Coordinates of N, CA and C in Angstrom, one line a residue:
M1 N 0.8 -1.2 -0.3 CA 0.0 0.1 -0.1 C 0.9 1.3 -0.1
E2 N 2.2 1.2 0.8 CA 2.8 2.6 0.9 C 3.3 2.8 -0.4
H3 N 3.7 1.9 -1.3 CA 4.4 1.9 -2.4 C 3.2 2.6 -3.5
F4 N 2.0 2.2 -3.4 CA 1.0 2.7 -4.2 C 0.8 4.3 -3.9
K5 N 0.9 4.7 -2.4 CA 0.8 6.0 -2.2 C 1.7 6.9 -2.5
Q6 N 2.8 6.3 -2.7 CA 4.2 7.0 -3.2 C 4.3 7.2 -4.7
E7 N 3.5 6.3 -5.4 CA 3.4 6.7 -6.8 C 2.2 7.6 -7.2
L8 N 1.1 7.4 -6.4 CA -0.1 8.4 -6.7 C 0.6 9.8 -6.3
L9 N 1.2 9.9 -5.2 CA 1.7 11.2 -4.8 C 2.4 12.0 -6.1
E10 N 3.4 11.2 -6.7 CA 4.3 11.4 -7.5 C 3.4 11.8 -8.9
Y11 N 2.7 11.1 -9.2 CA 1.7 11.4 -10.2 C 1.0 12.9 -10.2
L12 N 0.4 13.1 -8.8 CA -0.5 14.2 -8.6 C 0.4 15.5 -8.6
V13 N 1.7 15.3 -8.2 CA 2.5 16.5 -8.3 C 2.8 16.7 -9.8
Y14 N 3.1 15.8 -10.3 CA 3.3 15.8 -12.0 C 2.2 16.4 -12.4
Y15 N 1.3 16.0 -12.3 CA -0.3 16.6 -13.1 C -0.4 18.0 -12.6
N16 N 0.0 18.1 -11.3 CA -0.5 19.8 -11.0 C 0.6 20.7 -11.6
N17 N 1.8 20.2 -11.8 CA 2.9 21.0 -12.4 C 2.3 21.3 -13.9
R18 N 2.0 20.5 -14.6 CA 1.8 20.5 -15.8 C 0.7 21.4 -16.3
H19 N -0.5 21.2 -15.2 CA -1.8 22.1 -15.3 C -1.4 23.5 -15.0
I20 N -0.2 23.9 -14.0 CA -0.3 25.0 -13.7 C 0.8 25.8 -14.6
K21 N 1.5 25.2 -15.4 CA 2.3 25.8 -16.2 C 1.4 26.0 -17.3
A22 N 0.5 25.2 -17.8 CA -0.5 25.4 -18.8 C -1.4 26.8 -18.6
N23 N -2.0 27.0 -17.2 CA -2.5 28.1 -17.0 C -1.5 29.3 -17.2
R24 N -0.3 29.4 -16.7 CA 0.6 30.5 -16.7 C 1.2 30.7 -18.1
V25 N 0.9 29.9 -18.9 CA 1.1 30.2 -20.3 C 0.0 30.9 -21.1
G26 N -1.1 30.5 -20.5 CA -2.6 31.1 -21.0 C -3.0 30.2 -21.8
G27 N -2.8 28.8 -21.9 CA -3.4 27.9 -22.9 C -4.6 27.7 -22.1
G28 N -5.3 26.9 -23.0 CA -6.7 26.3 -22.4 C -6.3 25.1 -21.4
D29 N -7.7 24.4 -21.1 CA -7.5 23.4 -20.4 C -7.4 22.3 -21.1

């Protein structure tokens, strides 16, 4: 279970960073 949580956290961080960058550039969703 711990391993799964770690991967999920890394995925969330990666997804959030991508989303924030897209918004900063002014691109759509």
